[in-house]
JSON list of N, CA and C in Angstrom, two decimals:
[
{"chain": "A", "resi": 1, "resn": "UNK", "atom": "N", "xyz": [15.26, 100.95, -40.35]},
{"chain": "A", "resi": 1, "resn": "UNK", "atom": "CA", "xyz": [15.00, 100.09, -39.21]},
{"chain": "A", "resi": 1, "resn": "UNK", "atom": "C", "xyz": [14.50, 98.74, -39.66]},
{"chain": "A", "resi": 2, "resn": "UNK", "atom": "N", "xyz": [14.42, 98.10, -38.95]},
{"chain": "A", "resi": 2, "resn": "UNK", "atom": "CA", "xyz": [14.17, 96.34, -39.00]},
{"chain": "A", "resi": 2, "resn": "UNK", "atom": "C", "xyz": [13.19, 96.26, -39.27]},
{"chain": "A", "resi": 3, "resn": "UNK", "atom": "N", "xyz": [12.73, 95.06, -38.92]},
{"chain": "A", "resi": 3, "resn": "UNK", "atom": "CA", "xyz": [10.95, 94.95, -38.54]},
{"chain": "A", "resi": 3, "resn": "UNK", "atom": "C", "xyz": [10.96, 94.10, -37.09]},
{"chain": "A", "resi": 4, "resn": "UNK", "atom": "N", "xyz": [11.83, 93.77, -36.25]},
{"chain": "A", "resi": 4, "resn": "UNK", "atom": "CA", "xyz": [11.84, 93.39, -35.43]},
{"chain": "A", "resi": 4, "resn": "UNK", "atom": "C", "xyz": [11.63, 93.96, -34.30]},
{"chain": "A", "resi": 5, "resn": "UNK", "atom": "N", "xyz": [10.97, 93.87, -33.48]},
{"chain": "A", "resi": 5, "resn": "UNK", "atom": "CA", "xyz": [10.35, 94.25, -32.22]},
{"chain": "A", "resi": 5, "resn": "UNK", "atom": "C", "xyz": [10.96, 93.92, -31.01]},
{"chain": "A", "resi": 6, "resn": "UNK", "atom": "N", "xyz": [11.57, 94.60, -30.55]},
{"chain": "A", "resi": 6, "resn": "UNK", "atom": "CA", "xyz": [12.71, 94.35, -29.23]},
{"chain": "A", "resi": 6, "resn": "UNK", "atom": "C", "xyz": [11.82, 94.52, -28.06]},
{"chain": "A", "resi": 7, "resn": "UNK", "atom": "N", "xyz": [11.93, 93.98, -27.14]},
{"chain": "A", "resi": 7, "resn": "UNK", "atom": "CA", "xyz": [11.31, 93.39, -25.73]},
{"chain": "A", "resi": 7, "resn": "UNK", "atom": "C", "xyz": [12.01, 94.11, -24.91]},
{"chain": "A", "resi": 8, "resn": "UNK", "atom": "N", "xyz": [11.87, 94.92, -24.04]},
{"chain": "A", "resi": 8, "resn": "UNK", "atom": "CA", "xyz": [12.61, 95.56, -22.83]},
{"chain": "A", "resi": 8, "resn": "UNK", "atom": "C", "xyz": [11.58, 95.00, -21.09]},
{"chain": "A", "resi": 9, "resn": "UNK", "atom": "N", "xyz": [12.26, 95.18, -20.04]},
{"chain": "A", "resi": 9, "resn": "UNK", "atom": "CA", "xyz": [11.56, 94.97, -19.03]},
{"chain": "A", "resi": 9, "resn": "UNK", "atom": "C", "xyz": [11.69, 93.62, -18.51]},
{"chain": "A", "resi": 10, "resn": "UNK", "atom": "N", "xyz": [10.67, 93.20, -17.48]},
{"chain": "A", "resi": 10, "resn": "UNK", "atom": "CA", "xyz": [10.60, 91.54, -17.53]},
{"chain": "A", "resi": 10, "resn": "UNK", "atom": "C", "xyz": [11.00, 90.53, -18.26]},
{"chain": "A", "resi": 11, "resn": "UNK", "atom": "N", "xyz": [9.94, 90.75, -19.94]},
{"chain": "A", "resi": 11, "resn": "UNK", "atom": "CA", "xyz": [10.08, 89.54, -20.08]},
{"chain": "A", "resi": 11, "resn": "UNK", "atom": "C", "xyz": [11.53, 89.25, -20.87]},
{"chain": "A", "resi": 12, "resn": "UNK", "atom": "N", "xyz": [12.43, 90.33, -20.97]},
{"chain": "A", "resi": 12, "resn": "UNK", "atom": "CA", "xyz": [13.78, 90.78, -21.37]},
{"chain": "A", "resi": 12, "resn": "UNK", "atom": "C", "xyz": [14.65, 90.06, -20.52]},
{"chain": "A", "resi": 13, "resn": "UNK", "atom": "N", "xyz": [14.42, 90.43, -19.14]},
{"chain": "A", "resi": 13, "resn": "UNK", "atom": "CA", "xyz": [15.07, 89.88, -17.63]},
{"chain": "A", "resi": 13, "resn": "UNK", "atom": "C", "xyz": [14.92, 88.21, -17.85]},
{"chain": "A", "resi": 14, "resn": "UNK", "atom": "N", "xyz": [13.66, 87.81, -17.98]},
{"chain": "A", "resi": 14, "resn": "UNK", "atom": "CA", "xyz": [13.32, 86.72, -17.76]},
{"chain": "A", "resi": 14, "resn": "UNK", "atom": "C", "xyz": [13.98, 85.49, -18.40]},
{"chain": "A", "resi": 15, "resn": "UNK", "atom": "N", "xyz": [13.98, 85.99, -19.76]},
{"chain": "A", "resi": 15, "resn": "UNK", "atom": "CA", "xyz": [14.67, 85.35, -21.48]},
{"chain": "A", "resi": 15, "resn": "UNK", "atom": "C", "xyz": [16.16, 85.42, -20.52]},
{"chain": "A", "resi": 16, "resn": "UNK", "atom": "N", "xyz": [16.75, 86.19, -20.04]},
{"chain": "A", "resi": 16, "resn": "UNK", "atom": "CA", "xyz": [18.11, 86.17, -19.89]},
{"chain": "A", "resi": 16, "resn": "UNK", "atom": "C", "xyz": [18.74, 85.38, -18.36]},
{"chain": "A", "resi": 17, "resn": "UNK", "atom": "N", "xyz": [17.66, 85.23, -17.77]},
{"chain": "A", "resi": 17, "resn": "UNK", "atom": "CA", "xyz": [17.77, 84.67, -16.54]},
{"chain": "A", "resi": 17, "resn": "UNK", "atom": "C", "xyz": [18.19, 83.24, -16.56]},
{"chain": "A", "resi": 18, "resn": "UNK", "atom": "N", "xyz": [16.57, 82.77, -17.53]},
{"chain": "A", "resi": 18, "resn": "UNK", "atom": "CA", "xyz": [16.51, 81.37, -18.34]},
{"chain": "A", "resi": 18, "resn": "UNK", "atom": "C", "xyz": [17.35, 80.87, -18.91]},
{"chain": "A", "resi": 19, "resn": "UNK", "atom": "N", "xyz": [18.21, 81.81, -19.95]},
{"chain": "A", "resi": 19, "resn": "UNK", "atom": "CA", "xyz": [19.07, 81.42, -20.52]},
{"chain": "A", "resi": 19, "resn": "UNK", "atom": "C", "xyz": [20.61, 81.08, -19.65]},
{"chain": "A", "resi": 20, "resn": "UNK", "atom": "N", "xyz": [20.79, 81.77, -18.85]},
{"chain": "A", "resi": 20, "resn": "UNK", "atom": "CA", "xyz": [21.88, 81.37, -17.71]},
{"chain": "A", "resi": 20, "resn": "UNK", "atom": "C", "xyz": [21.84, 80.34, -17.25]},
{"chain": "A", "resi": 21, "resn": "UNK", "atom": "N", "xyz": [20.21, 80.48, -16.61]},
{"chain": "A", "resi": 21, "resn": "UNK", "atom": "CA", "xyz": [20.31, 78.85, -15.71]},
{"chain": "A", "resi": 21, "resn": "UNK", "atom": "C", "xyz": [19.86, 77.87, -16.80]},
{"chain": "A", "resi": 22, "resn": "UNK", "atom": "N", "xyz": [19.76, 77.71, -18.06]},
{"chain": "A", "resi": 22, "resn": "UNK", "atom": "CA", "xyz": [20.14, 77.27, -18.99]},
{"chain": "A", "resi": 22, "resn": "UNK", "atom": "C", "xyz": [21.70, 76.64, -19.64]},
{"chain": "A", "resi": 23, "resn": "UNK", "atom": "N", "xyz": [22.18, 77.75, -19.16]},
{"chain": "A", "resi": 23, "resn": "UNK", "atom": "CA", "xyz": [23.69, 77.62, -19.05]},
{"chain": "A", "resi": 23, "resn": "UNK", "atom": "C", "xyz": [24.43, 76.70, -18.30]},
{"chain": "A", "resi": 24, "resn": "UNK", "atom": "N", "xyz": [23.85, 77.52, -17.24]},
{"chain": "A", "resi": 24, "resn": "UNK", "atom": "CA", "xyz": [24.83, 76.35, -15.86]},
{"chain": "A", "resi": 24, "resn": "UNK", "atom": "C", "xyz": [24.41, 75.33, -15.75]},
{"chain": "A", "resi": 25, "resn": "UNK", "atom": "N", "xyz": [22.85, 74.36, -16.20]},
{"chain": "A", "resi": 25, "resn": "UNK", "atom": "CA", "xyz": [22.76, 73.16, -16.46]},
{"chain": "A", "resi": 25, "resn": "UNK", "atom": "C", "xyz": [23.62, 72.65, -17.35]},
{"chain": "A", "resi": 26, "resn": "UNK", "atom": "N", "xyz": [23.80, 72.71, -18.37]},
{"chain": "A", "resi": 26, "resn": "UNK", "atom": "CA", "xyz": [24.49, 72.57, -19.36]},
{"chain": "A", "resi": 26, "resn": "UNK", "atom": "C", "xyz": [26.26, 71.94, -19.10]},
{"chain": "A", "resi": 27, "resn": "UNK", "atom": "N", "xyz": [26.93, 73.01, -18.21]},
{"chain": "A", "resi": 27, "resn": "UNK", "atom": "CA", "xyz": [28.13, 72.92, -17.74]},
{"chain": "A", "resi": 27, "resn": "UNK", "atom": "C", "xyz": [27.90, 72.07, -16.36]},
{"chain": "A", "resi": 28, "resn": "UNK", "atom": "N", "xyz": [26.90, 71.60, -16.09]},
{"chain": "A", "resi": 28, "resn": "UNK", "atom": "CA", "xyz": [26.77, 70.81, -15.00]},
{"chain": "A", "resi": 28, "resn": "UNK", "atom": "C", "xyz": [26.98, 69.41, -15.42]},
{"chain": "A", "resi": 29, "resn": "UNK", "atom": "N", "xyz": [25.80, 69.17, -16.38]},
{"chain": "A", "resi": 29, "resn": "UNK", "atom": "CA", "xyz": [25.57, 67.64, -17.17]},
{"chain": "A", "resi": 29, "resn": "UNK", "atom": "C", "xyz": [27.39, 67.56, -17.92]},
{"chain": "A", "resi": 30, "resn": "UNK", "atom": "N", "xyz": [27.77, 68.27, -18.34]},
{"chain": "A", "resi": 30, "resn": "UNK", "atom": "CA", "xyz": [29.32, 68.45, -19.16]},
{"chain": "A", "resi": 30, "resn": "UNK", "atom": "C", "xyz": [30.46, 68.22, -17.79]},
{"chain": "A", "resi": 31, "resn": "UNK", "atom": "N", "xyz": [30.11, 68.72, -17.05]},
{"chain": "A", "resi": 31, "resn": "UNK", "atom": "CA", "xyz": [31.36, 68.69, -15.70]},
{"chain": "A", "resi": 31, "resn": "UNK", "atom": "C", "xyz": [31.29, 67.06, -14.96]},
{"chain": "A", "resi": 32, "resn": "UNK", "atom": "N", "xyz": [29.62, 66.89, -14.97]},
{"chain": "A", "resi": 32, "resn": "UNK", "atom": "CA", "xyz": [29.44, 65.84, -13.95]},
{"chain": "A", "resi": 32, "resn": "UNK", "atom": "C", "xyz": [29.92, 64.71, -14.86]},
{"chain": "A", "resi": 33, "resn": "UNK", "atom": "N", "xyz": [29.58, 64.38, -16.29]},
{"chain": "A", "resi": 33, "resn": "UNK", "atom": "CA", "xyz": [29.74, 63.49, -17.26]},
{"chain": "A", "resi": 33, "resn": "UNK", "atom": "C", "xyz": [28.16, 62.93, -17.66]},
{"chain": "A", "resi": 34, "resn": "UNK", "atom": "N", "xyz": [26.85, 63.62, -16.86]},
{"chain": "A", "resi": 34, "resn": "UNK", "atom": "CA", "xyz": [25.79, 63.16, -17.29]},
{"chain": "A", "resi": 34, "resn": "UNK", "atom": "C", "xyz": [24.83, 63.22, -18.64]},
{"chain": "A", "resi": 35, "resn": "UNK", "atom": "N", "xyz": [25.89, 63.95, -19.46]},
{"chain": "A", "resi": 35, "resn": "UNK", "atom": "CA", "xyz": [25.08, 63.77, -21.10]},
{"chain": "A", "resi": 35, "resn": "UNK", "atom": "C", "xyz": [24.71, 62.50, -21.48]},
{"chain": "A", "resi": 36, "resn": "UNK", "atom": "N", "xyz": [26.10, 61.73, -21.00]},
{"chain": "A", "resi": 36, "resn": "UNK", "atom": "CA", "xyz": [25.93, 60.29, -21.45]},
{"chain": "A", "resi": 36, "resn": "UNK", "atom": "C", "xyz": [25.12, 59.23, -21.14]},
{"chain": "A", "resi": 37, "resn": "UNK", "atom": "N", "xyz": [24.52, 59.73, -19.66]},
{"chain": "A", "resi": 37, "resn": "UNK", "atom": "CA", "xyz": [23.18, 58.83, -19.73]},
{"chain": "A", "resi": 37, "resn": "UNK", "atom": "C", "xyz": [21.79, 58.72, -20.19]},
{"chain": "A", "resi": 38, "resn": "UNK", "atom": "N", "xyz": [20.96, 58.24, -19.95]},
{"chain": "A", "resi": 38, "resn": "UNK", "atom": "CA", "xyz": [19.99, 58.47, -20.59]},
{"chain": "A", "resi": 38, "resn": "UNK", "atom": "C", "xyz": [19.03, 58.92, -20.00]},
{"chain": "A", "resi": 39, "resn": "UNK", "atom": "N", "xyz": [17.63, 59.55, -20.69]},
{"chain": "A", "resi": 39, "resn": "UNK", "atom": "CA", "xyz": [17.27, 60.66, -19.17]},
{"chain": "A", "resi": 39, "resn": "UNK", "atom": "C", "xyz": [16.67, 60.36, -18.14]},
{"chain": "A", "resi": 40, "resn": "UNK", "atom": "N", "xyz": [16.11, 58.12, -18.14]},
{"chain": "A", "resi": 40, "resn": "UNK", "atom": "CA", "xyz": [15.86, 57.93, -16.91]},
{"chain": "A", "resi": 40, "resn": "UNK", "atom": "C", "xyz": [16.58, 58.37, -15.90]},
{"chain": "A", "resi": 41, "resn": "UNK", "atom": "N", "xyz": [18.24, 57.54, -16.07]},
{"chain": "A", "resi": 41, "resn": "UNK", "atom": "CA", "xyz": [19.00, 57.29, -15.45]},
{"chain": "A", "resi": 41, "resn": "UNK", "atom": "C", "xyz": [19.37, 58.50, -15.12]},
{"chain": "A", "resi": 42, "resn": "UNK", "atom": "N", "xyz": [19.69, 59.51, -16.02]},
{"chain": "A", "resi": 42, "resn": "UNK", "atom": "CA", "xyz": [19.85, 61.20, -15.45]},
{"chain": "A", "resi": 42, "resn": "UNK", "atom": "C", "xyz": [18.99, 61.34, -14.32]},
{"chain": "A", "resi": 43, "resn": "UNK", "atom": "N", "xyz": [17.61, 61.25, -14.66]},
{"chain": "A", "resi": 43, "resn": "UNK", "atom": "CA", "xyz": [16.89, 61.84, -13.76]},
{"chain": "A", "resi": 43, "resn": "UNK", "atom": "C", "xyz": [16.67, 60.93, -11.74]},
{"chain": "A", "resi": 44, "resn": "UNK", "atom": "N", "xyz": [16.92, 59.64, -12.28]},
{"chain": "A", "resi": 44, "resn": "UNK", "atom": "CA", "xyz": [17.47, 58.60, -10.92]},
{"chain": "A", "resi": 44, "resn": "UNK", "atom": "C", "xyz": [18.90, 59.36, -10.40]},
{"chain": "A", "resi": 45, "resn": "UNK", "atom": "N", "xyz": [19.52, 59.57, -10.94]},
{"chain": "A", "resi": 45, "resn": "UNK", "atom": "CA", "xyz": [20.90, 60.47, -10.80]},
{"chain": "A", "resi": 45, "resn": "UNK", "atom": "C", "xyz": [20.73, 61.77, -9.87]},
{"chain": "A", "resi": 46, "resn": "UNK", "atom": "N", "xyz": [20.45, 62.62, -10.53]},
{"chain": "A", "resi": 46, "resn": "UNK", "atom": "CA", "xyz": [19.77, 64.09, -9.86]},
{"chain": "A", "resi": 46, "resn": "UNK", "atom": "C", "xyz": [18.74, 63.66, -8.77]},
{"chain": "A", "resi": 47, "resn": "UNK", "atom": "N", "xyz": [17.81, 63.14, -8.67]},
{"chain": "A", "resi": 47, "resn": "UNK", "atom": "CA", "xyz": [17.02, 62.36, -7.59]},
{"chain": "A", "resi": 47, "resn": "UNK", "atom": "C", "xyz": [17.79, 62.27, -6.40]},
{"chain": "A", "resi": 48, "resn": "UNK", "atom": "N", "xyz": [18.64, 61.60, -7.07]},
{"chain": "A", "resi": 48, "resn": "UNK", "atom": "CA", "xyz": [19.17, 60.66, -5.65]},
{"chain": "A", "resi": 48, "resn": "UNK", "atom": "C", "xyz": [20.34, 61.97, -5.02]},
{"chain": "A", "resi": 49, "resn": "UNK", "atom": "N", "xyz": [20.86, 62.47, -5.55]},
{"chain": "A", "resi": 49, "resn": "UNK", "atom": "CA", "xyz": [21.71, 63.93, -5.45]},
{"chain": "A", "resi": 49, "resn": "UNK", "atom": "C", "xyz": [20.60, 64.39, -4.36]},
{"chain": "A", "resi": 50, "resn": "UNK", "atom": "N", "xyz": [19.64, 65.46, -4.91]},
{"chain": "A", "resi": 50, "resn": "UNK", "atom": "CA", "xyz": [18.80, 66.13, -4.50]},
{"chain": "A", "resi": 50, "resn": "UNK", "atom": "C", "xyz": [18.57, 65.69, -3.36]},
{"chain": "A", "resi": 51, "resn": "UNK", "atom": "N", "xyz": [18.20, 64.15, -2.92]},
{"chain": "A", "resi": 51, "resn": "UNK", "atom": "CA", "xyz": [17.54, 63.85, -1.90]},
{"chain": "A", "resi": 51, "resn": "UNK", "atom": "C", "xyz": [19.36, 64.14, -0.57]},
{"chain": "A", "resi": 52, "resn": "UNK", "atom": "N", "xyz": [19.83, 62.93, -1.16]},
{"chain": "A", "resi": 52, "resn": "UNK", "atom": "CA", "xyz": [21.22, 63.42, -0.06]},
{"chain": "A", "resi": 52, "resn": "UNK", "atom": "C", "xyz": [21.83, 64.90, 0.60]},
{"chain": "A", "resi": 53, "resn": "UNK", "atom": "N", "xyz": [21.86, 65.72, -0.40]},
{"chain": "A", "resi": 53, "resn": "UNK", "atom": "CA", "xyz": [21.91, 66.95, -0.31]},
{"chain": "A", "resi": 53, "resn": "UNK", "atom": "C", "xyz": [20.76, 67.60, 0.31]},
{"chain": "A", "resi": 54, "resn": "UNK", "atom": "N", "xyz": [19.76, 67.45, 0.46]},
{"chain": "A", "resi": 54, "resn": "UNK", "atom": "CA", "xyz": [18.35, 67.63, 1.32]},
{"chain": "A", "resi": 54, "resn": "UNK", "atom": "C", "xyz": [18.55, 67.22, 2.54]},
{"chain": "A", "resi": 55, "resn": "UNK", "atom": "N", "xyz": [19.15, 65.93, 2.65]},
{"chain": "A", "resi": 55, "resn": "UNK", "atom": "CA", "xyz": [19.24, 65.37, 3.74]},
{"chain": "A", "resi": 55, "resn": "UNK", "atom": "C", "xyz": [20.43, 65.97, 4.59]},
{"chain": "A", "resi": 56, "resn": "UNK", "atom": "N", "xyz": [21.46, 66.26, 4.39]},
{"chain": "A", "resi": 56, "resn": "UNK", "atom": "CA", "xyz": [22.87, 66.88, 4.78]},
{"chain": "A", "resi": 56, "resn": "UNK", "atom": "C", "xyz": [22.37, 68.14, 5.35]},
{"chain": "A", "resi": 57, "resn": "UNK", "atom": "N", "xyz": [21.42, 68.66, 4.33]},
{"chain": "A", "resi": 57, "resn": "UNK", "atom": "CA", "xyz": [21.25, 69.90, 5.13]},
{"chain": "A", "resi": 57, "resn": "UNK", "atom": "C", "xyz": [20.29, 70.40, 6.07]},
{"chain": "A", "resi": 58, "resn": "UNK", "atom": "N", "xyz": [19.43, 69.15, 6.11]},
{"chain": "A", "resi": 58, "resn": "UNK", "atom": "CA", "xyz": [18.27, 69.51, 7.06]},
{"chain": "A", "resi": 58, "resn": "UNK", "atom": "C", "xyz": [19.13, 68.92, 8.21]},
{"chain": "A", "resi": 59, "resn": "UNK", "atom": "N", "xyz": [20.21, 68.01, 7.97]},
{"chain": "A", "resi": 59, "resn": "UNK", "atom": "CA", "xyz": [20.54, 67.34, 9.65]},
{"chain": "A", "resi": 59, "resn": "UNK", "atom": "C", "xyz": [21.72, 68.42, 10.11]},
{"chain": "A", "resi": 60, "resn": "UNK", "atom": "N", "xyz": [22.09, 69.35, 9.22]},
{"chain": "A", "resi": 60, "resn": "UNK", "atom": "CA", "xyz": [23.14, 70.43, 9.54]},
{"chain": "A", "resi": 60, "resn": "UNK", "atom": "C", "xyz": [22.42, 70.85, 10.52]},
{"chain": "A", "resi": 61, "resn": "UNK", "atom": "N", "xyz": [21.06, 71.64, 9.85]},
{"chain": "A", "resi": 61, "resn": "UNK", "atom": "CA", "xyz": [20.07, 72.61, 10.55]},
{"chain": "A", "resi": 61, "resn": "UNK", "atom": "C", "xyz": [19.75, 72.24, 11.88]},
{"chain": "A", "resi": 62, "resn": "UNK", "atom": "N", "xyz": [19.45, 70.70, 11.92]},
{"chain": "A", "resi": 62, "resn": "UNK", "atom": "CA", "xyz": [19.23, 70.06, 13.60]},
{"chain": "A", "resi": 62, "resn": "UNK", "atom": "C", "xyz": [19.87, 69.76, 14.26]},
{"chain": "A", "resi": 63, "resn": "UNK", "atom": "N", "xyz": [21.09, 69.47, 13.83]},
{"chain": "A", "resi": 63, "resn": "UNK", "atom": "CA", "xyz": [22.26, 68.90, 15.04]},
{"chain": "A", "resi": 63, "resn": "UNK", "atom": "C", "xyz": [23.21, 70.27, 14.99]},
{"chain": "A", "resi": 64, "resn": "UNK", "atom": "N", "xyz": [23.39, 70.70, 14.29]},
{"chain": "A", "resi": 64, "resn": "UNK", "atom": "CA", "xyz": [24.71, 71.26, 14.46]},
{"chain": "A", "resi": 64, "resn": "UNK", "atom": "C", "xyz": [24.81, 72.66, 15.21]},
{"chain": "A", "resi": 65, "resn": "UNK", "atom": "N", "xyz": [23.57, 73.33, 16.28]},
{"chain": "A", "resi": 65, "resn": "UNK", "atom": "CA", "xyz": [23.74, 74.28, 16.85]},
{"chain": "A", "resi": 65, "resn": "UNK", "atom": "C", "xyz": [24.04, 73.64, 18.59]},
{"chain": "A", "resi": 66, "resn": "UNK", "atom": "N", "xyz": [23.50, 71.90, 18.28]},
{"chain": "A", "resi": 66, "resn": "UNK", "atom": "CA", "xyz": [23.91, 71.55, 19.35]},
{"chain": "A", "resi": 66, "resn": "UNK", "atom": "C", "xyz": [25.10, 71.33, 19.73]},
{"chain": "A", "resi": 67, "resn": "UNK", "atom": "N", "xyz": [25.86, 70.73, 18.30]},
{"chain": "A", "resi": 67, "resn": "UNK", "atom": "CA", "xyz": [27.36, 70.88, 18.29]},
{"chain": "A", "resi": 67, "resn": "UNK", "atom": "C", "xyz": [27.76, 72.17, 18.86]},
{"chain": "A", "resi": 68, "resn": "UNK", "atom": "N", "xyz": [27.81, 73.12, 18.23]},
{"chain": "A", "resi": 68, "resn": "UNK", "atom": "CA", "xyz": [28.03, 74.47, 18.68]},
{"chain": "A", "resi": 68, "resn": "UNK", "atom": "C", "xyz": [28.19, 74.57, 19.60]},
{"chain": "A", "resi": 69, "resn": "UNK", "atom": "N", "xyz": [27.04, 74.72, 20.33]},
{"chain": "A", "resi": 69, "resn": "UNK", "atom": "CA", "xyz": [26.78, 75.05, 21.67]},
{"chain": "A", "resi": 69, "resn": "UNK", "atom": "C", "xyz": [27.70, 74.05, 22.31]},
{"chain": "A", "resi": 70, "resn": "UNK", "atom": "N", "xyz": [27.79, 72.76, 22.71]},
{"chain": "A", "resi": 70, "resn": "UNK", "atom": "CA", "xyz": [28.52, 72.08, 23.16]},
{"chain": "A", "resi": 70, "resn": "UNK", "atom": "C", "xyz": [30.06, 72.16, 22.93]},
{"chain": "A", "resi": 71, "resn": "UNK", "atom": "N", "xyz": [30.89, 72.81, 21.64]},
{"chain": "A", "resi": 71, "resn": "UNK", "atom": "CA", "xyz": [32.12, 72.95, 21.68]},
{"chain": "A", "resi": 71, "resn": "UNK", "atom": "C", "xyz": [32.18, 74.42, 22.22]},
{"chain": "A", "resi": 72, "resn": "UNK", "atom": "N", "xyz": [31.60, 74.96, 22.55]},
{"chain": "A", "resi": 72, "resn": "UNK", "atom": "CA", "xyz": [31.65, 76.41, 23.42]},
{"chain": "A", "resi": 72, "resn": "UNK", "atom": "C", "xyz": [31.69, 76.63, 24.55]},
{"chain": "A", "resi": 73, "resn": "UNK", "atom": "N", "xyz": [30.68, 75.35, 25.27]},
{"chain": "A", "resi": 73, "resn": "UNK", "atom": "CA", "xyz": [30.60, 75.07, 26.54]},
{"chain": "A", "resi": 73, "resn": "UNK", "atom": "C", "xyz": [32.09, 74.52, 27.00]},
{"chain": "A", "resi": 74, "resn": "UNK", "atom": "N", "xyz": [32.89, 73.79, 25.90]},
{"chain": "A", "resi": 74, "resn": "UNK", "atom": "CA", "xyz": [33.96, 72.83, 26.45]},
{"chain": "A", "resi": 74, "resn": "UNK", "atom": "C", "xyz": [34.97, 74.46, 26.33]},
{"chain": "A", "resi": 75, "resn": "UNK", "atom": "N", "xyz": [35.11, 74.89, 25.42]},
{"chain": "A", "resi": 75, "resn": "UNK", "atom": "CA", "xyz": [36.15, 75.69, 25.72]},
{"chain": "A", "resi": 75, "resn": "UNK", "atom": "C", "xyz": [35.84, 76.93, 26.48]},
{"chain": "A", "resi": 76, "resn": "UNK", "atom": "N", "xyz": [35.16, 76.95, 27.31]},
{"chain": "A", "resi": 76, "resn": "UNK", "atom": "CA", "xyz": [34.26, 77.71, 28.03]},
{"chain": "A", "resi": 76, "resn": "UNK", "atom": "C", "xyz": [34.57, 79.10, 27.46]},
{"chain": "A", "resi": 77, "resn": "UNK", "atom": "N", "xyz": [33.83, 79.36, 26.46]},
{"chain": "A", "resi": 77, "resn": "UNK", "atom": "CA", "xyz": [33.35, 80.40, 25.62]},
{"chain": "A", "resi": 77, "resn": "UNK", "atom": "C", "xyz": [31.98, 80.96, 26.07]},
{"chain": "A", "resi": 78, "resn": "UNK", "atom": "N", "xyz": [31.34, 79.93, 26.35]},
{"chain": "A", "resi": 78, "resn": "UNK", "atom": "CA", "xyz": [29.92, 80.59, 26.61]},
{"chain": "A", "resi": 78, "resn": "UNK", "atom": "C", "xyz": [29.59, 79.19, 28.17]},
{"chain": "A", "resi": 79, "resn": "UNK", "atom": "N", "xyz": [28.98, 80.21, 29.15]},
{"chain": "A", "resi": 79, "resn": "UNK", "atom": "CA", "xyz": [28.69, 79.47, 30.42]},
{"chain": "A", "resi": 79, "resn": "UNK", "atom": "C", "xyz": [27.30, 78.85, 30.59]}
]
């Protein structure tokens, strides 16, 4: 046997979790083309992402059951 000490459980889960979403950053910065900036500008980048995408979805959450409701009313689906 080795001398190495294998980890089972959590912190096993954890190492492998990390390492994924490790991953998919990776293929993100590679897909989007953001290796090439630098990590202000990365991070002004993702910022400004984050915030739009925040924003899209909080105004989904508030307008759009009124939509709903209103294209239901027109095709009189619901009275």
């Amino acid at each position: 046997m080795s001398g190495k000490i294998r980890t089972y459980g959590p912190a096993m889960a954890l190492g492998s979790a990390w390492g994924r979403v490790s991953w998919l950053y990776y293929q993100y910065l590679l897909v989007t083309a953001l290796y090439m900036l630098e990590p202000w500008e990365r991070t002004v980048f993702n910022s400004m992402l984050v915030s739009i995408v925040g924003m899209a979805l909080y105004t989904g959450y508030v307008f759009m059951p009124q939509h709903i409701m209103a294209i239901l009313h027109y095709f009189e689906i619901v009275q």
